[in-house]
């Protein structure tokens, strides 16, 4: 997948995009990342990229002509999503990451200051994404979050085939706990079922743990999760066991 990022701070991507899985994906040619400095598209002799808003109100806005130049310099076809990272966008999720991973190419626009001239949204942006209900200083961290989550979905990026399908959220539930050696640490034992190594038993146990953890930490996810009849029964038992007041 080719990803173009338009930003005032290309250097912000240095660490996260040159480390671990992101670096491996780039090294193997699975993620072809291009960083572009929006300031290079200013036509102003002072290389200005922002201006004061009409109507007053303080703060500065990124200029529509500069944004248009920056996007048009990288855009190939109308099929390529042009995604603006903004707290006003649709809330990012596993499902959106999977949807974006289907595209051969994505363009991200990172905002700064108070935001961007609305005409850039009207004319050039095809999607707006928020990574949560809080305001960041700029879109760079949000773009990196989205790029990381999308890259994990690309075939060949994670070692084991289908490993991303076992991630938390992939089936609407959180993942249960995992353990490695030592078998006993400060009196805490690895659950016996995992030590016995009976495959079907382990699968049932893991599913139960996933439901239990989702009930405890993100109960609202259970409204949408696909559960079998047995699992619904189990959920009712967990809810009774744990009681809503003790959470
Ligand atoms: N830019 C500033 N805050 C943001 C958020 N919560 N999500 C995406 N982009 C942002």
Short mmCIF file of C-alpha atoms and ligand atoms in Angstrom, two decimals:
data_model
loop_
_atom_site.label_atom_id
_atom_site.label_comp_id
_atom_site.label_asym_id
_atom_site.label_seq_id
_atom_site.Cartn_x
_atom_site.Cartn_y
_atom_site.Cartn_z
CA UNK A 1 0.00 0.00 0.00
CA UNK A 2 1.21 3.49 -0.79
CA UNK A 3 0.58 6.12 1.89
CA UNK A 4 1.21 9.84 1.41
CA UNK A 5 1.18 12.07 4.48
CA UNK A 6 0.87 15.84 4.20
CA UNK A 7 2.18 17.46 7.34
CA UNK A 8 3.96 20.53 8.68
CA UNK A 9 6.18 18.21 10.75
CA UNK A 10 7.48 15.28 8.67
CA UNK A 11 10.20 14.72 11.29
CA UNK A 12 7.49 13.74 13.83
CA UNK A 13 7.12 10.44 11.93
CA UNK A 14 10.81 9.50 12.32
CA UNK A 15 10.65 7.27 15.41
CA UNK A 16 7.32 5.46 15.11
CA UNK A 17 7.57 4.86 11.37
CA UNK A 18 11.16 3.55 11.48
CA UNK A 19 10.68 1.08 14.34
CA UNK A 20 9.43 -2.47 14.81
CA UNK A 21 6.52 -3.63 12.65
CA UNK A 22 6.20 -0.37 10.70
CA UNK A 23 9.84 -0.55 9.70
CA UNK A 24 9.53 -4.23 8.72
CA UNK A 25 6.48 -3.45 6.59
CA UNK A 26 8.36 -0.64 4.86
CA UNK A 27 11.51 -2.69 4.45
CA UNK A 28 9.52 -5.51 2.80
CA UNK A 29 7.82 -3.02 0.46
CA UNK A 30 4.36 -3.67 1.96
CA UNK A 31 4.05 -0.08 3.21
CA UNK A 32 5.38 2.57 0.83
CA UNK A 33 5.32 5.69 3.01
CA UNK A 34 5.89 9.18 1.56
CA UNK A 35 6.08 12.23 3.83
CA UNK A 36 5.49 15.69 2.34
CA UNK A 37 5.98 19.05 4.00
CA UNK A 38 2.88 21.18 3.44
CA UNK A 39 5.02 24.30 3.77
CA UNK A 40 6.72 23.41 0.46
CA UNK A 41 3.38 24.22 -1.20
CA UNK A 42 3.04 27.76 0.11
CA UNK A 43 3.16 30.38 -2.65
CA UNK A 44 3.91 33.14 -0.15
CA UNK A 45 7.41 34.62 0.07
CA UNK A 46 7.38 34.01 3.85
CA UNK A 47 6.26 30.40 3.27
CA UNK A 48 3.11 31.11 5.33
CA UNK A 49 0.65 28.24 5.67
CA UNK A 50 -1.91 29.79 8.04
CA UNK A 51 -3.97 32.94 8.40
CA UNK A 52 -6.51 34.56 10.75
CA UNK A 53 -10.17 33.45 10.47
CA UNK A 54 -12.86 35.59 8.83
CA UNK A 55 -15.22 36.87 11.51
CA UNK A 56 -12.52 36.87 14.17
CA UNK A 57 -12.48 34.46 17.08
CA UNK A 58 -8.75 34.02 17.51
CA UNK A 59 -6.47 31.18 16.52
CA UNK A 60 -5.10 30.55 13.05
CA UNK A 61 -6.41 28.39 10.20
CA UNK A 62 -4.48 26.45 7.58
CA UNK A 63 -4.99 28.11 4.19
CA UNK A 64 -7.13 26.38 1.55
CA UNK A 65 -4.82 27.29 -1.38
CA UNK A 66 -1.78 25.76 0.34
CA UNK A 67 -3.73 22.61 1.23
CA UNK A 68 -5.09 22.34 -2.33
CA UNK A 69 -1.58 22.63 -3.79
CA UNK A 70 -0.25 20.00 -1.38
CA UNK A 71 -3.05 17.49 -2.07
CA UNK A 72 -3.07 18.03 -5.84
CA UNK A 73 0.70 17.48 -5.99
CA UNK A 74 0.31 13.90 -4.69
CA UNK A 75 -3.21 12.84 -5.73
CA UNK A 76 -3.46 10.40 -8.64
CA UNK A 77 -7.07 9.24 -9.05
CA UNK A 78 -10.42 10.14 -7.51
CA UNK A 79 -10.53 6.64 -6.02
CA UNK A 80 -7.77 7.45 -3.51
CA UNK A 81 -9.26 8.48 -0.13
CA UNK A 82 -8.01 11.85 1.12
CA UNK A 83 -8.34 11.60 4.89
CA UNK A 84 -8.25 14.59 7.21
CA UNK A 85 -7.41 13.74 10.84
CA UNK A 86 -9.73 15.77 13.04
CA UNK A 87 -11.60 15.43 16.34
CA UNK A 88 -14.72 16.12 14.25
CA UNK A 89 -14.27 13.00 12.12
CA UNK A 90 -15.90 9.56 12.40
CA UNK A 91 -14.50 7.62 15.34
CA UNK A 92 -11.66 5.30 14.29
CA UNK A 93 -12.13 1.57 14.89
CA UNK A 94 -10.88 -1.86 13.86
CA UNK A 95 -13.63 -1.97 11.21
CA UNK A 96 -12.45 1.32 9.67
CA UNK A 97 -8.82 0.08 9.70
CA UNK A 98 -9.92 -3.05 7.83
CA UNK A 99 -11.91 -0.94 5.36
CA UNK A 100 -8.95 1.40 4.66
CA UNK A 101 -6.59 -1.58 4.24
CA UNK A 102 -8.53 -2.51 1.06
CA UNK A 103 -7.25 0.57 -0.78
CA UNK A 104 -3.98 0.47 -2.76
CA UNK A 105 -3.30 4.06 -1.74
CA UNK A 106 -4.25 6.53 1.01
CA UNK A 107 -3.53 10.24 1.49
CA UNK A 108 -3.55 11.75 5.00
CA UNK A 109 -3.76 15.45 5.81
CA UNK A 110 -2.55 16.46 9.28
CA UNK A 111 -4.02 19.70 10.58
CA UNK A 112 -2.51 22.18 13.02
CA UNK A 113 -3.53 25.45 14.65
CA UNK A 114 -7.33 25.81 15.02
CA UNK A 115 -8.03 23.65 11.97
CA UNK A 116 -8.37 24.17 8.24
CA UNK A 117 -10.45 26.42 5.97
CA UNK A 118 -13.79 24.60 5.51
CA UNK A 119 -13.52 24.85 1.72
CA UNK A 120 -10.63 22.38 1.86
CA UNK A 121 -13.05 19.90 3.45
CA UNK A 122 -15.78 20.68 0.89
CA UNK A 123 -13.53 20.40 -2.17
CA UNK A 124 -10.68 18.05 -1.38
CA UNK A 125 -11.28 15.84 1.65
CA UNK A 126 -13.15 12.56 1.17
CA UNK A 127 -13.03 11.24 4.76
CA UNK A 128 -12.48 12.67 8.26
CA UNK A 129 -11.23 10.46 11.07
CA UNK A 130 -10.95 11.09 14.81
CA UNK A 131 -8.96 8.74 17.03
CA UNK A 132 -10.90 9.68 20.16
CA UNK A 133 -12.92 12.29 21.99
CA UNK A 134 -10.06 14.58 22.95
CA UNK A 135 -8.09 17.24 21.12
CA UNK A 136 -4.48 16.70 20.10
CA UNK A 137 -2.07 19.46 19.15
CA UNK A 138 -2.03 18.27 15.56
CA UNK A 139 -3.05 15.39 13.32
CA UNK A 140 0.39 13.73 13.21
CA UNK A 141 -0.06 11.36 16.17
CA UNK A 142 -3.54 10.48 14.91
CA UNK A 143 -2.19 9.75 11.40
CA UNK A 144 0.46 7.45 12.87
CA UNK A 145 -2.17 5.60 14.91
CA UNK A 146 -4.30 5.06 11.80
CA UNK A 147 -1.34 4.06 9.60
CA UNK A 148 -0.13 1.55 12.22
CA UNK A 149 -3.58 -0.04 12.64
CA UNK A 150 -4.13 -0.21 8.85
CA UNK A 151 -0.65 -1.63 8.15
CA UNK A 152 -1.26 -4.51 10.61
CA UNK A 153 -4.19 -5.53 8.38
CA UNK A 154 -2.10 -5.78 5.20
CA UNK A 155 -1.39 -9.34 4.04
CA UNK A 156 2.16 -10.43 4.98
CA UNK A 157 2.82 -7.74 7.60
CA UNK A 158 2.24 -9.86 10.71
CA UNK A 159 4.24 -13.08 10.82
CA UNK A 160 1.50 -15.69 11.18
CA UNK A 161 -1.18 -15.78 8.49
CA UNK A 162 -4.37 -14.30 9.92
CA UNK A 163 -2.67 -13.09 13.13
CA UNK A 164 -4.51 -9.75 12.89
CA UNK A 165 -7.79 -11.66 12.93
CA UNK A 166 -6.99 -12.70 16.51
CA UNK A 167 -6.37 -9.12 17.67
CA UNK A 168 -8.64 -7.55 20.25
CA UNK A 169 -11.68 -6.03 18.48
CA UNK A 170 -11.32 -8.23 15.38
CA UNK A 171 -14.45 -10.19 16.37
CA UNK A 172 -16.01 -7.43 18.48
CA UNK A 173 -14.51 -8.69 21.77
CA UNK A 174 -11.36 -7.83 23.72
CA UNK A 175 -8.69 -10.53 23.82
CA UNK A 176 -8.32 -12.59 26.99
CA UNK A 177 -5.06 -12.93 28.99
CA UNK A 178 -1.86 -14.55 27.69
CA UNK A 179 1.02 -16.16 29.62
CA UNK A 180 4.58 -17.28 28.97
CA UNK A 181 7.32 -18.82 31.17
CA UNK A 182 7.92 -19.00 34.14
CA UNK A 183 5.02 -21.24 35.13
CA UNK A 184 4.88 -19.66 38.59
CA UNK A 185 5.78 -16.02 39.24
CA UNK A 186 5.53 -14.73 42.82
CA UNK A 187 2.91 -17.32 43.59
CA UNK A 188 0.78 -16.69 40.50
CA UNK A 189 0.39 -19.83 38.38
CA UNK A 190 -0.29 -20.00 34.65
CA UNK A 191 -3.91 -21.30 34.39
CA UNK A 192 -3.94 -25.10 34.37
CA UNK A 193 -6.02 -25.36 31.21
CA UNK A 194 -3.19 -23.72 29.24
CA UNK A 195 -0.62 -26.05 30.74
CA UNK A 196 -2.65 -29.16 29.87
CA UNK A 197 -2.49 -28.20 26.19
CA UNK A 198 -5.87 -29.62 25.12
CA UNK A 199 -6.62 -27.54 22.05
CA UNK A 200 -10.45 -27.48 22.14
CA UNK A 201 -10.50 -26.82 25.91
CA UNK A 202 -8.08 -23.92 25.44
CA UNK A 203 -10.23 -22.38 22.69
CA UNK A 204 -13.34 -22.54 24.94
CA UNK A 205 -11.40 -21.08 27.86
CA UNK A 206 -10.02 -18.24 25.71
CA UNK A 207 -13.45 -17.36 24.38
CA UNK A 208 -14.83 -17.29 27.92
CA UNK A 209 -11.97 -15.06 29.08
CA UNK A 210 -12.55 -12.72 26.14
CA UNK A 211 -16.23 -12.40 27.05
CA UNK A 212 -15.37 -11.90 30.74
CA UNK A 213 -12.78 -9.20 29.99
CA UNK A 214 -15.11 -7.42 27.56
CA UNK A 215 -17.87 -7.48 30.19
CA UNK A 216 -15.50 -5.96 32.76
CA UNK A 217 -13.74 -3.33 30.63
CA UNK A 218 -15.97 -2.51 27.64
CA UNK A 219 -19.47 -3.90 28.29
CA UNK A 220 -20.99 -1.76 25.52
CA UNK A 221 -19.08 -3.83 22.93
CA UNK A 222 -21.20 -6.86 23.85
CA UNK A 223 -24.28 -5.30 22.23
CA UNK A 224 -22.66 -5.75 18.82
CA UNK A 225 -20.50 -8.86 19.37
CA UNK A 226 -21.59 -12.02 17.58
CA UNK A 227 -22.13 -14.67 20.29
CA UNK A 228 -23.48 -18.19 20.02
CA UNK A 229 -26.42 -19.24 22.17
CA UNK A 230 -24.03 -20.98 24.61
CA UNK A 231 -21.93 -17.84 24.78
CA UNK A 232 -25.00 -15.69 25.54
CA UNK A 233 -25.82 -18.07 28.38
CA UNK A 234 -22.21 -17.81 29.58
CA UNK A 235 -22.41 -14.01 29.42
CA UNK A 236 -25.54 -14.04 31.58
CA UNK A 237 -23.63 -16.21 34.09
CA UNK A 238 -20.62 -13.87 34.05
CA UNK A 239 -22.90 -10.87 34.57
CA UNK A 240 -24.50 -12.58 37.56
CA UNK A 241 -21.11 -13.75 38.91
CA UNK A 242 -19.50 -10.37 38.75
CA UNK A 243 -22.55 -8.22 39.42
CA UNK A 244 -22.80 -4.78 37.86
CA UNK A 245 -22.16 -3.00 41.19
CA UNK A 246 -18.80 -4.67 41.87
CA UNK A 247 -17.29 -3.37 38.62
N1 LIG B 1 -6.39 16.23 15.61
C1 LIG B 1 -6.57 16.79 16.82
N2 LIG B 1 -7.24 15.99 17.63
C2 LIG B 1 -7.51 14.85 16.93
C3 LIG B 1 -8.20 13.64 17.21
N3 LIG B 1 -8.76 13.41 18.40
N4 LIG B 1 -8.27 12.71 16.25
C4 LIG B 1 -7.74 12.95 15.03
N5 LIG B 1 -7.08 14.06 14.70
C5 LIG B 1 -6.97 15.02 15.63
#
